[in-house]
Tab-separated table of C-alpha atoms in Angstrom:
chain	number	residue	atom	x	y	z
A	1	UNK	CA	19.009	-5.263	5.098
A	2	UNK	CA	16.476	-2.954	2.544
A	3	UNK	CA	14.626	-4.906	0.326
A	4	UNK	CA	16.380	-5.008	-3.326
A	5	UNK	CA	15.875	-1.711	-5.572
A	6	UNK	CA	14.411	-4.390	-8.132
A	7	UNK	CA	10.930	-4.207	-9.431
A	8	UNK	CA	8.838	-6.645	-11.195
A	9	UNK	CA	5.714	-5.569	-12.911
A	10	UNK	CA	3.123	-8.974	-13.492
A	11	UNK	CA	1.776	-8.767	-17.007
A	12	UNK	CA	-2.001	-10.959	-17.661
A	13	UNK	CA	-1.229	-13.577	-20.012
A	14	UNK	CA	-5.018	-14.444	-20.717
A	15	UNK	CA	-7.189	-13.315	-23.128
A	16	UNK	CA	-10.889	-12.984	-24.113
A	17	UNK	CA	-13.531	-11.246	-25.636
A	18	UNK	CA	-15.790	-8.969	-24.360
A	19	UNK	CA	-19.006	-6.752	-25.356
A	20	UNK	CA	-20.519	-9.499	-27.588
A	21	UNK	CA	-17.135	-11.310	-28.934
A	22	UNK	CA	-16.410	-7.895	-30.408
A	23	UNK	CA	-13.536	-6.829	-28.978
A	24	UNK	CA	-10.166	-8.577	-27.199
A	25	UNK	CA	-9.271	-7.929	-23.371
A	26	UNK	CA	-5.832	-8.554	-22.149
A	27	UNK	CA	-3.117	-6.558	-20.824
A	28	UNK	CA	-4.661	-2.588	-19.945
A	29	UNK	CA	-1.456	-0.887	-21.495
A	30	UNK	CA	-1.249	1.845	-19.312
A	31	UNK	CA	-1.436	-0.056	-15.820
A	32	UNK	CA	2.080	-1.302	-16.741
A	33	UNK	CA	3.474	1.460	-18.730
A	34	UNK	CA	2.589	3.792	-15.683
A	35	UNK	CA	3.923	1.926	-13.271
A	36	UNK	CA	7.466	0.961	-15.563
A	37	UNK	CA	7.662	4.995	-15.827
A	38	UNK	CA	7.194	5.778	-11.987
A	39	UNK	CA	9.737	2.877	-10.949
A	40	UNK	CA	12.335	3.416	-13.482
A	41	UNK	CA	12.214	7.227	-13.195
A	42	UNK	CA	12.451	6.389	-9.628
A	43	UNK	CA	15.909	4.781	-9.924
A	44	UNK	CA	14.413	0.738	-10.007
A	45	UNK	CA	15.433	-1.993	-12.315
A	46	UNK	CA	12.246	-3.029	-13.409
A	47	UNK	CA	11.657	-6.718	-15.071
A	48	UNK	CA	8.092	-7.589	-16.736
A	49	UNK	CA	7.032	-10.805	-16.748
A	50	UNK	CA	3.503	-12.864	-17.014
A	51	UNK	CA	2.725	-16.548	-15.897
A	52	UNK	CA	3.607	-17.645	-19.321
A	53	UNK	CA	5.562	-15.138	-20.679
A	54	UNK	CA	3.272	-14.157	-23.173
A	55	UNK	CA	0.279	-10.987	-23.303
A	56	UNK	CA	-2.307	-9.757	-25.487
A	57	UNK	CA	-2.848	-6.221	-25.888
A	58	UNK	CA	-5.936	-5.215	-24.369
A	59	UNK	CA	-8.652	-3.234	-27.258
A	60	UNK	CA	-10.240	-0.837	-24.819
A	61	UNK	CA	-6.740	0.603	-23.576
A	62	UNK	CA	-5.295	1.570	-27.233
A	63	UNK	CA	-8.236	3.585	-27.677
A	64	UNK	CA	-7.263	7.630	-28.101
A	65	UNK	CA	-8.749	8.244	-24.543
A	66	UNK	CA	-6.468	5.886	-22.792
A	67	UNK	CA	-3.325	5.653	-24.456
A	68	UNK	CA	-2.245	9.408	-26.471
A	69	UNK	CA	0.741	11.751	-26.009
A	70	UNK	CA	4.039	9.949	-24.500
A	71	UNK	CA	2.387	7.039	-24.215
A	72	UNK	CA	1.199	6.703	-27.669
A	73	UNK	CA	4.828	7.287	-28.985
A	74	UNK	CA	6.080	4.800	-26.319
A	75	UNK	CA	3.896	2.477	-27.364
A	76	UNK	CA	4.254	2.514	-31.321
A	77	UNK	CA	8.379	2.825	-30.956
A	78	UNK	CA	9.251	-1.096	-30.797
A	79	UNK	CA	12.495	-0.332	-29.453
A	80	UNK	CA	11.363	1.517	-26.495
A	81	UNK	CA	12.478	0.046	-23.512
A	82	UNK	CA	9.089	-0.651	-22.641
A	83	UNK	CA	7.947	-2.130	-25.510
A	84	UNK	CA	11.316	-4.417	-25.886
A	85	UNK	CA	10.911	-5.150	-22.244
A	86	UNK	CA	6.902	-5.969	-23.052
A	87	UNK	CA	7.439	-8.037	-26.546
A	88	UNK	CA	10.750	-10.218	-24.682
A	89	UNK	CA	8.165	-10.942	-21.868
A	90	UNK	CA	10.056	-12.861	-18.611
A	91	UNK	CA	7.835	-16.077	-18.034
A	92	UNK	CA	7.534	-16.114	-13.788
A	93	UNK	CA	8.833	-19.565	-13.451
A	94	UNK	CA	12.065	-18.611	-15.229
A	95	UNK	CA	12.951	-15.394	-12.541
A	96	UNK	CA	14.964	-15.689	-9.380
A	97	UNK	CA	12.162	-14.445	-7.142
A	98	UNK	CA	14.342	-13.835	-4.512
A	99	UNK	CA	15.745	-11.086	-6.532
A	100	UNK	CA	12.962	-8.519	-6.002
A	101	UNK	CA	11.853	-5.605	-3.643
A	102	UNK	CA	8.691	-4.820	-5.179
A	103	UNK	CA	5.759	-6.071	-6.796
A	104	UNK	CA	3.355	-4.724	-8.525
A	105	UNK	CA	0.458	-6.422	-10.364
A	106	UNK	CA	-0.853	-4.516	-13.892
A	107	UNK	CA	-4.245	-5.702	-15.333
A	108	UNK	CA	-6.851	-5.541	-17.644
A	109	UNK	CA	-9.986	-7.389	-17.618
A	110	UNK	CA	-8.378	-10.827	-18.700
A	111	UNK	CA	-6.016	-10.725	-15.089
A	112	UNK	CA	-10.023	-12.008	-13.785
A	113	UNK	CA	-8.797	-15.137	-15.600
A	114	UNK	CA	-4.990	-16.167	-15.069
A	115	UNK	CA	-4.153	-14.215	-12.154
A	116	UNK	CA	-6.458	-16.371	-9.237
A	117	UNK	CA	-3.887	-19.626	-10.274
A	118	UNK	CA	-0.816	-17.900	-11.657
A	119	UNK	CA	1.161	-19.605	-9.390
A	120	UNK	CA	4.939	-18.343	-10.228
A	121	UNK	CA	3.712	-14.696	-10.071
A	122	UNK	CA	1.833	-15.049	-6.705
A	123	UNK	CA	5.375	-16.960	-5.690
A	124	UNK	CA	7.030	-13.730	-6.315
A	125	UNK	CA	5.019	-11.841	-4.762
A	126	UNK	CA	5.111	-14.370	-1.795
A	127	UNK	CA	8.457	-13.648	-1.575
A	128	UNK	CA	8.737	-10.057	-1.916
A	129	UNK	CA	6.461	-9.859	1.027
A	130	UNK	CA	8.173	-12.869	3.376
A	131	UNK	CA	11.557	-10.367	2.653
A	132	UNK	CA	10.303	-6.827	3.531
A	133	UNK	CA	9.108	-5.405	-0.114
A	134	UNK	CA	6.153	-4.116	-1.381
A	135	UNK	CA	3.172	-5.021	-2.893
A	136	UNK	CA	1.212	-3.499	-5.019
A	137	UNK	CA	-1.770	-3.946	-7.547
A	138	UNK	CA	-4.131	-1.793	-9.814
A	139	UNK	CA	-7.473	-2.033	-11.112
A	140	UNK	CA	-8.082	-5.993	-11.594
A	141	UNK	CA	-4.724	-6.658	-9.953
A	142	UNK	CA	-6.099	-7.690	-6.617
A	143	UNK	CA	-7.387	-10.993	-8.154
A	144	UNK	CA	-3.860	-12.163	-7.796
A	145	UNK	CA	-4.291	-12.044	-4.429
A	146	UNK	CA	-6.411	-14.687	-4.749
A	147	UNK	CA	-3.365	-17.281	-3.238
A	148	UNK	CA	-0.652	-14.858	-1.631
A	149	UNK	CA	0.036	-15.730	1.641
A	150	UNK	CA	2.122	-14.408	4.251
A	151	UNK	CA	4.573	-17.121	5.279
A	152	UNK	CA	4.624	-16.251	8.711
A	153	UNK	CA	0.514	-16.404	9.200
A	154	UNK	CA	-0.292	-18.688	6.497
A	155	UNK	CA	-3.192	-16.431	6.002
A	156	UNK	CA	-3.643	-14.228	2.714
A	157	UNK	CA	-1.641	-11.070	2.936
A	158	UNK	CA	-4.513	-8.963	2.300
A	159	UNK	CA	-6.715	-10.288	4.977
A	160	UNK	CA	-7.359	-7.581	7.660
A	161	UNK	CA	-6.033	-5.143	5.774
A	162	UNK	CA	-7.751	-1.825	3.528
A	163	UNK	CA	-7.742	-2.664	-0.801
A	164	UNK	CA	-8.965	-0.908	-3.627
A	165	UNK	CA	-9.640	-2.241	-6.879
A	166	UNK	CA	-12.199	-2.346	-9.939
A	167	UNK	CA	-15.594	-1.354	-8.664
A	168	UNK	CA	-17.960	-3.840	-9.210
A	169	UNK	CA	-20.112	-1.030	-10.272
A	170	UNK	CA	-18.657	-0.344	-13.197
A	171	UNK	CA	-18.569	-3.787	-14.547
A	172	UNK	CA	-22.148	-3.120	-14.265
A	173	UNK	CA	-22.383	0.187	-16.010
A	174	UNK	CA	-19.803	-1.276	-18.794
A	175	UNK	CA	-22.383	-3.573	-19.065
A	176	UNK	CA	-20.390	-7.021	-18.758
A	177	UNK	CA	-21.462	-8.004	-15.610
A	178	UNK	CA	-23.027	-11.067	-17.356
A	179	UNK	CA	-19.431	-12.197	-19.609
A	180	UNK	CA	-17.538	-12.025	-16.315
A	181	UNK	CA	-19.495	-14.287	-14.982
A	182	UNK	CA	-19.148	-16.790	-18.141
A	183	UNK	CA	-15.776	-16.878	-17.356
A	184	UNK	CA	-16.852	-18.132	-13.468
A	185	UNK	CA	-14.794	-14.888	-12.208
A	186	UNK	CA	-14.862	-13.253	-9.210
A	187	UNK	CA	-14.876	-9.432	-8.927
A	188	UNK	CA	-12.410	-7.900	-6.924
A	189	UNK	CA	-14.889	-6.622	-4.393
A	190	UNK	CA	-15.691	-10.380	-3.778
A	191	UNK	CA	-11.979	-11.383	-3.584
A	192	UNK	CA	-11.378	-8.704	-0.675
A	193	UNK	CA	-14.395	-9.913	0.650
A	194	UNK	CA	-13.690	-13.766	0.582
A	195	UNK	CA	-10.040	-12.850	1.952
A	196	UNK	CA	-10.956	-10.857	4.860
A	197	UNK	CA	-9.827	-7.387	3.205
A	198	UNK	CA	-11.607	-4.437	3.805
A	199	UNK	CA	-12.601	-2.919	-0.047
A	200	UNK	CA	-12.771	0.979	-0.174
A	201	UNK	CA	-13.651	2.777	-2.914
A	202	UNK	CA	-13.837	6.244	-3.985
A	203	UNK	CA	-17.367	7.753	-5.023
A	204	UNK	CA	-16.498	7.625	-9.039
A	205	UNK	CA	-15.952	4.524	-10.151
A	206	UNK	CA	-13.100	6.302	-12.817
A	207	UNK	CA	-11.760	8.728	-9.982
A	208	UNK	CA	-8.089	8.304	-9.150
A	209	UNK	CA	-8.419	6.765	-6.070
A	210	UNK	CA	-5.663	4.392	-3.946
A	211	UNK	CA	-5.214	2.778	-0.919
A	212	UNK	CA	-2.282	2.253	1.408
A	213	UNK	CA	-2.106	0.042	4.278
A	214	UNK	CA	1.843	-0.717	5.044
A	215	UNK	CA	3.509	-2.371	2.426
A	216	UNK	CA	0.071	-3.060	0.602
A	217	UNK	CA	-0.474	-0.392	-2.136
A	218	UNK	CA	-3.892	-0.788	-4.373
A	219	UNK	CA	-5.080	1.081	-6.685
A	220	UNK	CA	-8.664	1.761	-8.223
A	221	UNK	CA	-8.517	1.833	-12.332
A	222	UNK	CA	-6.844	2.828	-15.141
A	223	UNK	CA	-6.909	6.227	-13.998
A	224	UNK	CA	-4.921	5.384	-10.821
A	225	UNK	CA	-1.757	3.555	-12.246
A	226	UNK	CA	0.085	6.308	-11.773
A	227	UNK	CA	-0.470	7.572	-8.230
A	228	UNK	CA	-0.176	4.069	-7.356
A	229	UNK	CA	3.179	3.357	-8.636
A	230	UNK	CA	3.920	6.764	-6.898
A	231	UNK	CA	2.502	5.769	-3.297
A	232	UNK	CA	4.285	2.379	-4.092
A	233	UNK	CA	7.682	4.110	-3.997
A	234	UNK	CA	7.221	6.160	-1.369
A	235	UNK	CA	6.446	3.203	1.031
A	236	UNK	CA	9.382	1.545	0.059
A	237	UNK	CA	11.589	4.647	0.347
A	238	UNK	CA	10.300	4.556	3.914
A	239	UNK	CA	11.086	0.920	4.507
């Protein structure tokens, strides 16, 4: 039987600050608005939901640069079915993980925080794996993978396979290299590296850049939420 035309998109429900205290990390609005736009354009019923069913908004990704046009208006209409989807967030424990085909893991800069523990999420996920889905993640996303396993192995799903993520060289040229590590988290680079992944990058740390490797789909950065979402569907139209 095909996995369930059902997506769920995992939302960070931690926050912090960053660049001095001066500004708030959280959710990066476009790596779930993307995504939500792909899969329900694409014909899924897409739920939203963090590991307590709450999210801050994320400073950096309202900025002109990152979030105009569509997206903007999306964003500033309350009634958008994003936005009512986003502000009546799903807490993970609550869902019938069964339910879903897909997964897909959003970010920001704050997932470094909940995501490694987020228990009900990587449950989901768990699941959606154990029944034939996909799994996906962008950016930051892959530190959720911190405590998927494959129920079959035992082993983390990721572990001899290809990932992308957040290049640890841009948290150095961001220059908060140092406040990550405050927070005792570990890059995604180290994650794929702990978990027996095999991290590719592309040669710009912005480029859009993913990676697929069966029903694993990662993606770089902001920049790749899209084309993610995208190469996410078409694996699962192939399942």
């Amino acid at each position: 039987m095909s996995p369930s035309r059902k997506a769920l998109i995992s939302i960070t429900s931690a926050q912090a600050t960053l660049f001095q205290g001066k500004e708030t990390t959280g959710l990066f609005i476009s790596e779930a608005l993307h995504p939500f736009k792909v899969l329900t354009a694409a014909g899924f019923e897409v739920d939203l939901a963090s590991e307590t069913g709450k999210y801050t908004p994320d400073w950096l990704s309202q900025q002109p640069e990152f979030l105009n046009g569509d997206d903007l208006k999306i964003w500033n209409d309350p009634n958008s079915d994003f936005r009512r989807k986003l502000d009546n967030l799903h807490k993970a424990s609550d869902l019938d993980k069964s339910k879903y085909g897909l997964f897909y893991a959003s970010a920001g800069h704050a997932a470094l925080i909940d995501y490694p523990t987020a228990s009900s999420l990587q449950k989901i996920a768990e699941e959606v794996w154990a029944n034939g889905g996909v799994v996906a993640s962008v950016c930051h996303g892959p530190a959720i993978f911190a405590n998927i396993l494959d129920k079959t192995t035992g082993e983390p799903i990721i572990k001899g396979r290809r990932i992308t993520g957040f290049t640890t060289e841009a948290e150095n040229t961001m220059g908060i290299m140092a406040e990550l590590r405050g927070w005792n988290a570990e890059m995604v680079e180290e994650v794929a590296n702990r978990l027996g992944a095999t991290y590719e990058r592309s040669a710009g740390i912005w480029d859009d850049f993913h990676v697929v490797d069966g029903r694993l789909v990662t993606g770089q950065n902001p920049a790749s939420a899209t084309s993610t979402a995208e190469a996410t569907v078409a694996v699962f139209e192939g399942l």
